[in-house]
Coordinates of C-alpha atoms in Angstrom, one line a residue:
M966 CA 88.3 80.4 126.7
Q967 CA 88.7 83.8 128.3
P968 CA 85.5 85.4 129.8
E969 CA 85.7 88.3 127.3
A970 CA 85.8 86.0 124.3
A971 CA 83.0 83.8 125.8
Y972 CA 80.9 86.9 126.3
I973 CA 81.3 87.9 122.7
D974 CA 80.2 84.4 121.6
L975 CA 77.3 84.5 124.0
L976 CA 76.0 87.7 122.6
C977 CA 76.2 86.3 119.1
L978 CA 74.0 83.4 120.1
S979 CA 71.6 85.8 121.8
R980 CA 71.3 88.0 118.7
E981 CA 70.9 85.1 116.4
R982 CA 68.0 83.9 118.5
T983 CA 66.5 87.4 118.5
V984 CA 66.6 87.6 114.8
L985 CA 64.8 84.2 114.5
A986 CA 62.2 85.3 117.0
A987 CA 61.6 88.5 115.0
C988 CA 60.9 86.3 111.9
A989 CA 58.3 84.5 114.0
D990 CA 56.8 87.8 115.2
L991 CA 56.5 89.0 111.6
L992 CA 54.6 85.9 110.6
E993 CA 52.2 86.4 113.5
W994 CA 51.7 90.1 112.7
D995 CA 50.9 89.1 109.1
E996 CA 48.5 86.5 110.3
E997 CA 46.6 89.1 112.4
T998 CA 46.5 91.8 109.7
Y999 CA 46.8 90.7 106.1
M1000 CA 47.0 86.9 105.7
P1001 CA 44.0 85.3 104.0
P1002 CA 42.1 82.8 106.2
G1003 CA 43.1 80.0 103.9
G1004 CA 46.7 80.3 104.8
V1005 CA 46.3 79.4 108.5
E1006 CA 47.2 75.7 108.3
V1007 CA 50.6 76.3 106.6
R1008 CA 51.1 79.4 108.8
S1009 CA 50.7 77.2 111.9
Q1010 CA 53.4 74.9 110.6
Q1011 CA 55.7 77.9 109.8
R1012 CA 55.2 79.3 113.3
A1013 CA 55.8 75.9 114.9
L1014 CA 59.1 75.4 113.0
L1015 CA 60.4 78.8 114.0
A1016 CA 59.3 78.4 117.6
G1017 CA 61.3 75.1 117.6
L1018 CA 64.4 76.8 116.1
V1019 CA 64.2 79.7 118.7
H1020 CA 63.9 77.2 121.5
E1021 CA 66.9 75.2 120.1
R1022 CA 69.0 78.3 120.1
T1023 CA 67.9 79.3 123.6
T1024 CA 68.6 75.9 125.1
S1025 CA 71.8 75.2 123.2
P1026 CA 74.4 73.4 125.5
R1027 CA 76.9 75.9 124.1
C1028 CA 74.9 78.7 125.7
G1029 CA 75.1 77.0 129.1
E1030 CA 78.9 76.4 128.7
L1031 CA 79.5 80.1 127.8
L1032 CA 77.5 81.3 130.7
G1033 CA 79.5 79.0 133.0
E1034 CA 82.7 80.5 131.7
I1035 CA 81.6 84.1 132.3
E1036 CA 79.8 83.8 135.6
G1037 CA 82.0 84.6 138.6
S1038 CA 84.5 86.5 136.4
S1039 CA 85.5 90.1 136.8
L1040 CA 83.5 90.9 133.7
V1041 CA 80.3 90.7 135.8
S1042 CA 81.6 92.1 139.0
D1043 CA 79.4 95.2 138.7
P1044 CA 75.9 93.7 138.9
L1045 CA 74.3 96.6 137.0
S1046 CA 76.8 96.7 134.1
P1047 CA 75.5 95.7 130.7
A1048 CA 77.6 92.5 130.8
A1049 CA 76.4 91.4 134.2
V1050 CA 72.7 92.2 133.3
N1051 CA 73.0 90.3 130.0
V1052 CA 74.6 87.3 131.7
R1053 CA 72.1 87.3 134.6
E1054 CA 69.1 87.5 132.3
L1055 CA 70.3 85.1 129.7
R1056 CA 70.9 82.6 132.5
R1057 CA 67.3 83.1 133.6
D1058 CA 66.1 82.6 130.1
Y1059 CA 68.3 79.5 129.6
E1060 CA 67.2 77.8 132.8
R1061 CA 63.5 78.4 132.1
A1062 CA 63.7 77.3 128.5
T1063 CA 65.6 74.1 129.1
R1064 CA 62.8 72.9 131.3
L1065 CA 60.4 73.0 128.3
P1066 CA 60.5 70.2 125.7
R1067 CA 60.9 71.4 122.1
T1068 CA 57.9 69.3 121.1
L1069 CA 55.7 71.2 123.6
V1070 CA 57.0 74.6 122.4
E1071 CA 56.3 73.7 118.7
E1072 CA 52.8 72.3 119.4
T1073 CA 51.9 75.4 121.4
A1074 CA 52.9 77.6 118.6
R1075 CA 51.1 75.5 116.0
T1076 CA 47.9 75.3 118.1
S1077 CA 48.0 79.1 118.9
A1078 CA 48.0 80.0 115.2
L1079 CA 45.0 77.8 114.6
A1080 CA 43.2 78.8 117.8
Q1081 CA 43.5 82.5 117.0
Q1082 CA 41.8 82.0 113.7
E1083 CA 39.0 80.1 115.3
W1084 CA 38.7 82.7 118.1
A1085 CA 38.3 85.5 115.5
A1086 CA 35.6 83.5 113.7
A1087 CA 33.8 82.5 117.0
R1088 CA 33.9 86.1 118.2
K1089 CA 32.4 87.3 114.9
A1090 CA 29.6 84.7 115.2
S1091 CA 29.3 85.1 119.0
D1092 CA 29.6 81.3 119.3
Y1093 CA 31.7 80.1 122.1
S1094 CA 31.1 76.4 121.3
R1095 CA 33.2 76.9 118.1
F1096 CA 36.2 78.1 120.2
E1097 CA 35.8 75.9 123.3
P1098 CA 37.7 72.8 121.9
W1099 CA 40.7 75.1 121.0
L1100 CA 40.7 76.7 124.4
A1101 CA 40.7 73.3 126.0
K1102 CA 43.7 72.3 123.9
M1103 CA 45.5 75.6 124.9
V1104 CA 44.7 75.1 128.6
A1105 CA 46.2 71.6 128.5
L1106 CA 49.3 72.8 126.7
K1107 CA 49.9 75.7 129.2
R1108 CA 49.2 73.4 132.1
A1109 CA 51.9 71.0 130.7
A1110 CA 54.2 74.0 130.4
A1111 CA 53.7 75.0 134.0
E1112 CA 54.4 71.5 135.2
A1113 CA 57.6 71.3 133.1
I1114 CA 58.8 74.7 134.4
G1115 CA 57.9 74.0 138.0
Y1116 CA 56.4 76.2 140.7
A1117 CA 56.3 76.4 144.5
E1118 CA 52.5 76.8 145.1
S1119 CA 50.4 77.4 142.0
P1120 CA 50.9 76.3 138.3
Y1121 CA 49.7 79.8 137.4
D1122 CA 52.9 81.2 138.9
A1123 CA 55.1 79.4 136.4
L1124 CA 53.2 81.2 133.6
L1125 CA 53.0 84.6 135.3
D1126 CA 56.8 84.5 135.8
E1127 CA 57.3 84.5 132.0
W1128 CA 55.8 88.1 131.9
E1129 CA 56.7 89.4 135.3
A1130 CA 59.8 87.8 136.7
G1131 CA 59.4 86.6 140.2
A1132 CA 55.8 87.6 140.6
T1133 CA 53.3 85.2 142.2
S1134 CA 49.6 85.0 142.4
A1135 CA 49.9 85.1 146.3
E1136 CA 51.5 88.5 146.0
L1137 CA 48.9 89.7 143.5
D1138 CA 45.9 88.7 145.6
P1139 CA 46.4 91.4 148.2
L1140 CA 46.8 94.0 145.4
F1141 CA 43.6 93.1 143.7
A1142 CA 41.8 92.9 147.1
V1143 CA 42.9 96.5 147.8
L1144 CA 41.8 97.7 144.4
R1145 CA 38.4 95.9 144.6
R1146 CA 37.8 97.2 148.1
D1147 CA 38.4 100.8 147.0
L1148 CA 37.2 100.9 143.4
V1149 CA 33.9 99.2 143.7
P1150 CA 32.5 101.8 146.2
L1151 CA 34.1 104.6 144.1
A1152 CA 32.4 103.4 141.0
A1153 CA 29.1 103.2 143.0
A1154 CA 29.5 106.7 144.3
L1155 CA 30.2 108.1 140.8
A1156 CA 27.2 106.2 139.4
A1157 CA 25.0 107.9 142.1
A1158 CA 26.5 111.4 141.5
P1159 CA 24.0 113.9 140.2
R1160 CA 26.4 115.2 137.6
K1161 CA 26.6 113.0 134.5
P1162 CA 28.4 113.3 131.1
D1163 CA 26.5 113.4 127.8
T1164 CA 28.2 110.4 126.1
S1165 CA 25.8 110.5 123.1
L1166 CA 28.2 113.0 121.5
L1167 CA 30.8 110.2 121.3
R1168 CA 28.4 108.1 119.2
R1169 CA 27.9 110.4 116.3
H1170 CA 29.4 109.8 112.9
F1171 CA 33.2 109.4 112.8
P1172 CA 34.3 108.0 109.4
V1173 CA 36.8 105.3 109.9
D1174 CA 39.2 106.6 107.2
R1175 CA 39.4 109.9 109.1
Q1176 CA 39.9 108.2 112.4
R1177 CA 42.7 106.1 110.9
A1178 CA 44.4 109.2 109.5
W1179 CA 43.9 111.4 112.6
G1180 CA 45.0 108.6 114.9
K1181 CA 48.3 108.4 113.0
E1182 CA 48.7 112.2 113.3
V1183 CA 48.2 112.0 117.1
A1184 CA 50.6 109.1 117.5
A1185 CA 53.3 111.0 115.6
A1186 CA 52.7 114.1 117.6
V1187 CA 53.4 112.3 120.9
G1188 CA 56.6 110.9 119.5
F1189 CA 55.9 107.6 117.6
D1190 CA 58.3 107.5 114.6
F1191 CA 56.5 106.3 111.5
H1192 CA 59.8 106.1 109.6
R1193 CA 60.5 103.2 112.0
G1194 CA 56.9 102.0 112.5
R1195 CA 53.5 101.6 111.0
L1196 CA 49.8 101.4 112.0
D1197 CA 47.4 98.8 110.6
D1198 CA 44.0 97.3 111.4
S1199 CA 43.3 94.1 113.3
V1200 CA 40.5 92.4 115.2
H1201 CA 42.3 93.0 118.5
P1202 CA 44.8 95.9 118.8
F1203 CA 48.4 95.1 119.6
C1204 CA 52.0 96.3 119.2
M1205 CA 54.8 94.2 117.9
G1206 CA 58.4 95.3 118.1
I1207 CA 60.1 93.5 115.2
A1208 CA 63.5 95.3 115.3
P1209 CA 64.9 98.7 116.3
G1210 CA 63.7 100.2 113.0
D1211 CA 60.5 98.2 112.7
C1212 CA 57.7 98.5 115.2
R1213 CA 54.1 97.5 114.2
L1214 CA 51.0 98.9 115.8
T1215 CA 47.4 97.9 115.0
A1216 CA 44.1 99.4 116.0
R1217 CA 40.3 98.9 115.4
Y1218 CA 37.7 101.5 114.8
Q1219 CA 33.9 102.0 115.1
D1220 CA 32.4 104.7 112.9
H1221 CA 29.8 105.5 115.6
Y1222 CA 32.1 105.3 118.7
F1223 CA 35.0 107.7 118.8
P1224 CA 37.0 106.5 121.9
D1225 CA 37.6 102.9 120.6
G1226 CA 39.9 104.1 117.8
L1227 CA 41.9 107.0 119.2
F1228 CA 42.5 105.6 122.7
G1229 CA 43.4 102.3 121.3
V1230 CA 46.0 104.0 119.0
L1231 CA 47.4 105.9 122.0
H1232 CA 47.6 102.7 124.1
E1233 CA 49.5 100.8 121.4
A1234 CA 51.6 103.9 120.6
G1235 CA 52.7 103.9 124.2
H1236 CA 53.9 100.3 123.7
G1237 CA 55.6 101.5 120.5
L1238 CA 57.3 104.4 122.1
Y1239 CA 58.9 101.9 124.6
E1240 CA 60.0 99.6 121.7
Q1241 CA 61.4 102.6 119.8
G1242 CA 63.1 103.8 122.9
L1243 CA 65.1 100.7 123.7
D1244 CA 68.8 101.1 123.1
P1245 CA 69.6 99.9 119.5
E1246 CA 73.2 99.3 120.6
H1247 CA 72.0 96.4 122.8
Y1248 CA 69.5 94.9 120.3
G1249 CA 69.4 91.2 120.6
T1250 CA 70.4 91.1 124.3
P1251 CA 68.5 91.6 127.5
M1252 CA 69.9 95.2 127.9
G1253 CA 67.9 96.0 124.7
Q1254 CA 64.7 94.4 125.9
A1255 CA 61.8 95.7 128.0
A1256 CA 62.1 95.2 131.8
S1257 CA 58.8 93.3 132.0
L1258 CA 55.3 93.2 130.6
G1259 CA 54.0 95.2 133.6
I1260 CA 56.5 98.0 132.8
H1261 CA 55.5 97.7 129.1
E1262 CA 51.9 98.2 130.1
S1263 CA 52.8 101.1 132.3
Q1264 CA 53.9 102.9 129.2
S1265 CA 50.8 102.1 127.2
R1266 CA 48.4 103.1 130.0
L1267 CA 50.4 106.2 130.8
W1268 CA 50.1 107.6 127.3
E1269 CA 46.5 106.4 126.9
N1270 CA 45.1 107.6 130.2
L1271 CA 47.4 110.0 132.1
V1272 CA 48.3 111.9 128.9
G1273 CA 45.5 111.1 126.4
R1274 CA 42.6 111.5 128.9
S1275 CA 43.9 114.7 130.4
L1276 CA 42.4 118.1 129.9
P1277 CA 45.6 119.8 128.8
F1278 CA 46.0 117.1 126.0
W1279 CA 42.5 118.0 124.7
E1280 CA 43.0 121.7 125.1
H1281 CA 45.6 121.2 122.4
F1282 CA 44.0 118.5 120.2
F1283 CA 40.2 119.3 120.4
P1284 CA 40.2 122.0 117.7
A1285 CA 42.0 119.6 115.3
A1286 CA 39.5 116.9 116.3
Q1287 CA 36.6 119.2 115.5
E1288 CA 38.1 120.0 112.1
A1289 CA 38.7 116.3 111.3
F1290 CA 35.2 115.3 112.5
P1291 CA 32.4 117.8 111.7
D1292 CA 30.0 116.1 114.0
L1293 CA 32.0 117.5 116.9
A1294 CA 31.7 121.1 115.6
D1295 CA 28.9 122.1 118.1
V1296 CA 30.5 120.3 121.1
A1297 CA 32.1 122.2 123.9
L1298 CA 35.6 121.1 125.1
D1299 CA 34.4 120.6 128.7
D1300 CA 31.5 118.4 127.6
F1301 CA 33.8 116.3 125.4
F1302 CA 36.4 115.9 128.1
F1303 CA 33.8 114.8 130.6
A1304 CA 32.4 112.3 128.0
V1305 CA 35.7 110.6 127.3
N1306 CA 36.2 110.3 131.0
Q1307 CA 32.9 108.7 131.7
V1308 CA 32.8 106.1 134.5
S1309 CA 30.2 103.4 134.0
P1310 CA 30.5 99.7 134.5
S1311 CA 30.7 98.1 131.1
L1312 CA 31.2 94.7 129.4
N1313 CA 34.3 95.4 127.5
R1314 CA 37.8 95.6 129.0
V1315 CA 39.4 97.6 126.2
Q1316 CA 36.7 100.2 126.3
A1317 CA 36.6 100.3 130.1
D1318 CA 37.1 103.6 132.1
E1319 CA 40.0 104.1 134.4
V1320 CA 38.0 103.4 137.6
T1321 CA 36.5 100.0 136.6
Y1322 CA 39.3 98.8 134.3
N1323 CA 41.1 96.8 136.9
L1324 CA 37.9 95.0 137.9
H1325 CA 37.8 93.6 134.4
V1326 CA 41.4 92.3 134.9
L1327 CA 40.4 90.9 138.3
V1328 CA 37.7 88.7 136.7
R1329 CA 40.2 87.4 134.1
F1330 CA 42.9 86.8 136.8
D1331 CA 40.5 84.6 138.8
L1332 CA 39.1 82.7 135.8
E1333 CA 42.3 81.8 134.2
R1334 CA 43.7 80.5 137.5
A1335 CA 40.6 78.3 137.8
L1336 CA 41.0 77.1 134.2
L1337 CA 44.7 76.1 134.8
A1338 CA 44.0 74.5 138.2
G1339 CA 41.2 72.4 136.7
D1340 CA 38.6 73.9 138.9
L1341 CA 36.8 75.4 135.9
P1342 CA 36.1 73.2 132.9
T1343 CA 36.4 75.1 129.6
A1344 CA 32.8 74.2 128.8
E1345 CA 31.6 76.2 131.8
L1346 CA 33.6 79.4 131.1
P1347 CA 30.7 81.5 129.6
E1348 CA 28.5 80.9 132.7
A1349 CA 31.4 81.6 135.1
W1350 CA 32.4 84.7 133.1
N1351 CA 28.8 86.1 133.2
R1352 CA 28.4 85.3 136.9
A1353 CA 31.7 87.1 137.7
Y1354 CA 30.7 90.2 135.7
T1355 CA 27.3 90.4 137.4
E1356 CA 29.0 90.1 140.8
V1357 CA 32.0 92.4 140.3
L1358 CA 30.8 94.9 137.8
G1359 CA 27.0 94.7 138.0
V1360 CA 26.6 94.0 134.3
T1361 CA 25.8 90.8 132.5
P1362 CA 26.9 89.9 128.9
A1363 CA 24.0 89.3 126.5
N1364 CA 26.1 87.0 124.3
D1365 CA 29.6 85.4 124.0
A1366 CA 31.1 88.1 121.9
E1367 CA 30.3 90.6 124.7
G1368 CA 31.6 88.1 127.3
C1369 CA 34.3 85.5 127.3
L1370 CA 35.2 85.9 123.6
Q1371 CA 36.2 89.5 123.7
D1372 CA 40.0 89.0 124.3
V1373 CA 42.5 87.3 122.0
H1374 CA 44.9 86.4 124.8
W1375 CA 43.8 82.8 125.7
S1376 CA 43.7 81.7 122.1
A1377 CA 47.3 83.0 121.8
G1378 CA 48.4 81.1 124.9
L1379 CA 49.0 84.2 126.9
F1380 CA 48.0 82.9 130.3
G1381 CA 49.4 84.9 133.2
Y1382 CA 49.4 88.0 131.0
F1383 CA 46.3 89.8 132.3
P1384 CA 47.6 90.9 135.7
T1385 CA 50.3 92.9 134.0
Y1386 CA 47.6 95.3 132.8
T1387 CA 46.8 96.2 136.5
L1388 CA 50.5 96.2 137.4
G1389 CA 50.9 98.6 134.4
N1390 CA 48.3 101.0 135.8
V1391 CA 49.9 101.0 139.2
C1392 CA 53.4 101.7 137.8
A1393 CA 52.1 104.3 135.3
A1394 CA 50.6 106.4 138.1
Q1395 CA 53.9 106.3 140.1
L1396 CA 56.0 107.1 137.0
F1397 CA 53.8 110.0 136.0
A1398 CA 53.8 111.5 139.4
A1399 CA 57.6 111.3 139.5
A1400 CA 57.7 112.8 136.0
E1401 CA 55.5 115.7 137.1
A1402 CA 57.8 116.3 140.1
A1403 CA 60.9 116.2 137.9
L1404 CA 59.4 118.3 135.1
P1405 CA 57.6 121.4 136.3
G1406 CA 55.1 122.7 133.8
L1407 CA 54.4 119.4 132.1
S1408 CA 50.7 120.3 131.7
D1409 CA 51.7 123.4 129.9
D1410 CA 53.7 121.3 127.5
F1411 CA 50.6 119.2 126.7
R1412 CA 48.5 122.3 126.1
E1413 CA 51.1 123.4 123.5
G1414 CA 51.3 120.0 121.9
R1415 CA 54.8 119.3 123.2
F1416 CA 55.6 115.8 124.6
E1417 CA 59.3 115.7 124.2
R1418 CA 60.2 116.3 127.8
L1419 CA 58.0 113.6 129.1
L1420 CA 59.2 111.2 126.5
G1421 CA 62.8 112.1 127.2
W1422 CA 62.3 111.4 130.9
L1423 CA 60.8 108.0 130.2
R1424 CA 63.6 107.2 127.8
D1425 CA 66.1 107.8 130.5
Q1426 CA 64.2 106.3 133.4
V1427 CA 62.6 103.3 131.7
H1428 CA 63.3 102.6 128.1
R1429 CA 67.1 102.8 128.0
Q1430 CA 67.4 100.7 131.2
G1431 CA 66.4 97.6 129.3
R1432 CA 66.3 94.6 131.7
R1433 CA 68.9 96.2 134.1
H1434 CA 66.3 96.1 136.9
R1435 CA 63.2 94.0 137.6
S1436 CA 60.0 95.9 137.9
A1437 CA 60.3 96.8 141.6
G1438 CA 63.9 97.9 141.2
L1439 CA 63.1 100.0 138.2
L1440 CA 60.3 101.8 140.1
R1441 CA 62.6 102.4 143.0
Q1442 CA 65.2 103.9 140.7
A1443 CA 62.7 106.1 138.9
T1444 CA 60.3 107.1 141.7
G1445 CA 62.0 106.2 145.0
A1446 CA 59.4 103.6 145.9
P1447 CA 58.4 100.1 145.0
P1448 CA 55.1 99.4 143.2
A1449 CA 52.1 100.4 145.3
P1450 CA 48.5 101.2 144.5
G1451 CA 48.4 104.4 146.6
P1452 CA 49.3 106.9 143.8
L1453 CA 46.8 105.3 141.4
L1454 CA 43.9 105.3 143.8
A1455 CA 44.7 108.9 145.0
R1456 CA 44.7 110.1 141.4
L1457 CA 41.5 108.3 140.5
H1458 CA 39.7 109.8 143.6
A1459 CA 41.0 113.3 142.9
K1460 CA 40.3 113.3 139.1
Y1461 CA 36.8 111.7 139.1
G1462 CA 35.7 113.3 142.4
D1463 CA 36.3 116.6 140.7
L1464 CA 34.6 115.7 137.4
Y1465 CA 31.5 114.2 139.1
G1466 CA 31.3 116.8 141.8
L1467 CA 31.9 114.5 144.8

C-alpha cells in the first residue's frame, strides 16, 4: 500500500476511536451531572465496555501495520507537518496502549465509575472509611498499569507521562522545591502585612440561581460559545470536550461565598475555550487534540487568574455584578478587588489563592507518589494528609471532607494529574507575558469588556497547534523560552506586594 493510502486508513481508525471515546466521555459527564445514583452499577459496565472497545481500536494490529508503512516515507519528511505530527503521536499512543492489557483497562473504567459514586457519598458524609477500600482498589490498578507500561526510575513516571509526555518526577522535584522555597516566605510576609482585605463582603447572600446565570454571561463574554457548549452543576467542577460542537462545563456554587462559583466557571471556561479553539478540520487526530494537560491547565489558570482576578477585568464587570447581586451595592471596587485576591493559607485547593495554590499541589504530588510506591498505606492517608497540610500550609483539616476527600481525581484514577496544575500556572504566566508584549493595550481591552485579541492570540499560538509540539516546544514557539517558574514568581511578588503594601 502507498503511504498516502495508508495514511488515509490510519486517520479513519483514529477518528473511529475518537468517536468511541466521545461516547464514553458523554456517559461519564451524565454520571457526574444527571444520572440517578441507582444507575451506577450498569453505568460502570457501560463504561468498561466502551473503554475496552477504545483500547481495542487503539491497539489494533492494523494500526501498527499502517504506521510502519508510513514512517520513513516522504509523507512525514517535514516533522512539523500535520501528517508527521499525527503519525508521531499515534505511534506514541499505540506503543503506550499496547502495553496495557484490555482486561486492566476495562476493570479500571468499571472501578472508576463505582469509586466516583462512593467518593461523592463519602465526601458528603465526611467519612473516609467509606471510600478507603475503593482508593485501595484504584491504587492497585494504577500500580499495575505503571508496571505494564514500564518506567526508568519511578512507577509514578509511567502515569505522569499519560498527561505530560516525557515528564518525570525527578524533573518536577526541583520545580516544586523552587516554588516552595519562594512561596512559603512570600505567604508568611503577606500574612504579617498590616494591610488586610475585608473578605466578609464575599460571604454575603449570593443566590445560586443568579450566580449560575451571571457566570454564564461572563463565560460568554470572554468567548465561550454556548451554541457549541453548555454549563451544568456537579460536585466537582470539570470541562469535557465531547466533539468540536459539544463542550460541557460544570461548576458548583455556594450562596454565601461568591468566588467559588464565578472563578470556577472562569477556570472551566478556560478549558472550554481551548477545546472550542482546536482545529475542527483535524478532529479525531492528534493535530486536533490539546498539546498536554499542563498546557490545558495553562488556559484555565490564565482565564481564571491572569484575566479574571485582574483589576481591568473588574473595572468592566463590577457594575454588572452589583446589579446582579444587591448585597454588593455598597461595596467599593477596590475593596472587592482586594478581597477576591486575598492571600491566606486554606484547606481547599480549588478555593486557594494564587500564592498558596501550588503548595496544595505539592502536597498531593508527594502523597500520590507515596501511595503508588507502597510507602503510604491507603488507611493512613488522612493522617498523612493532615500532617502535610500542617507542615506546608500551616492549617489542619477538621474532618475528611476538608482534607483528603476534597478532590475527585483519585477516585477517577487520575494519578499523575495533579502536577499539571502547577505546570499550568508556570506556562500561563509565560504565555500571558508574551501576549502582553505582542498585544499592547491588553488591559484597556479588558476594561472595555473586549477579550477577542487575547483569545485570538491564544488560538494561533496554542489552540490551533494541536499536538504539533510538546509543552516545552510549544512554550518556546509562543514565548521564546522553555517552561520556567521565573515569570510566575515575578508576577506574584509584584501583584501581591503592591496589594499588601510590601
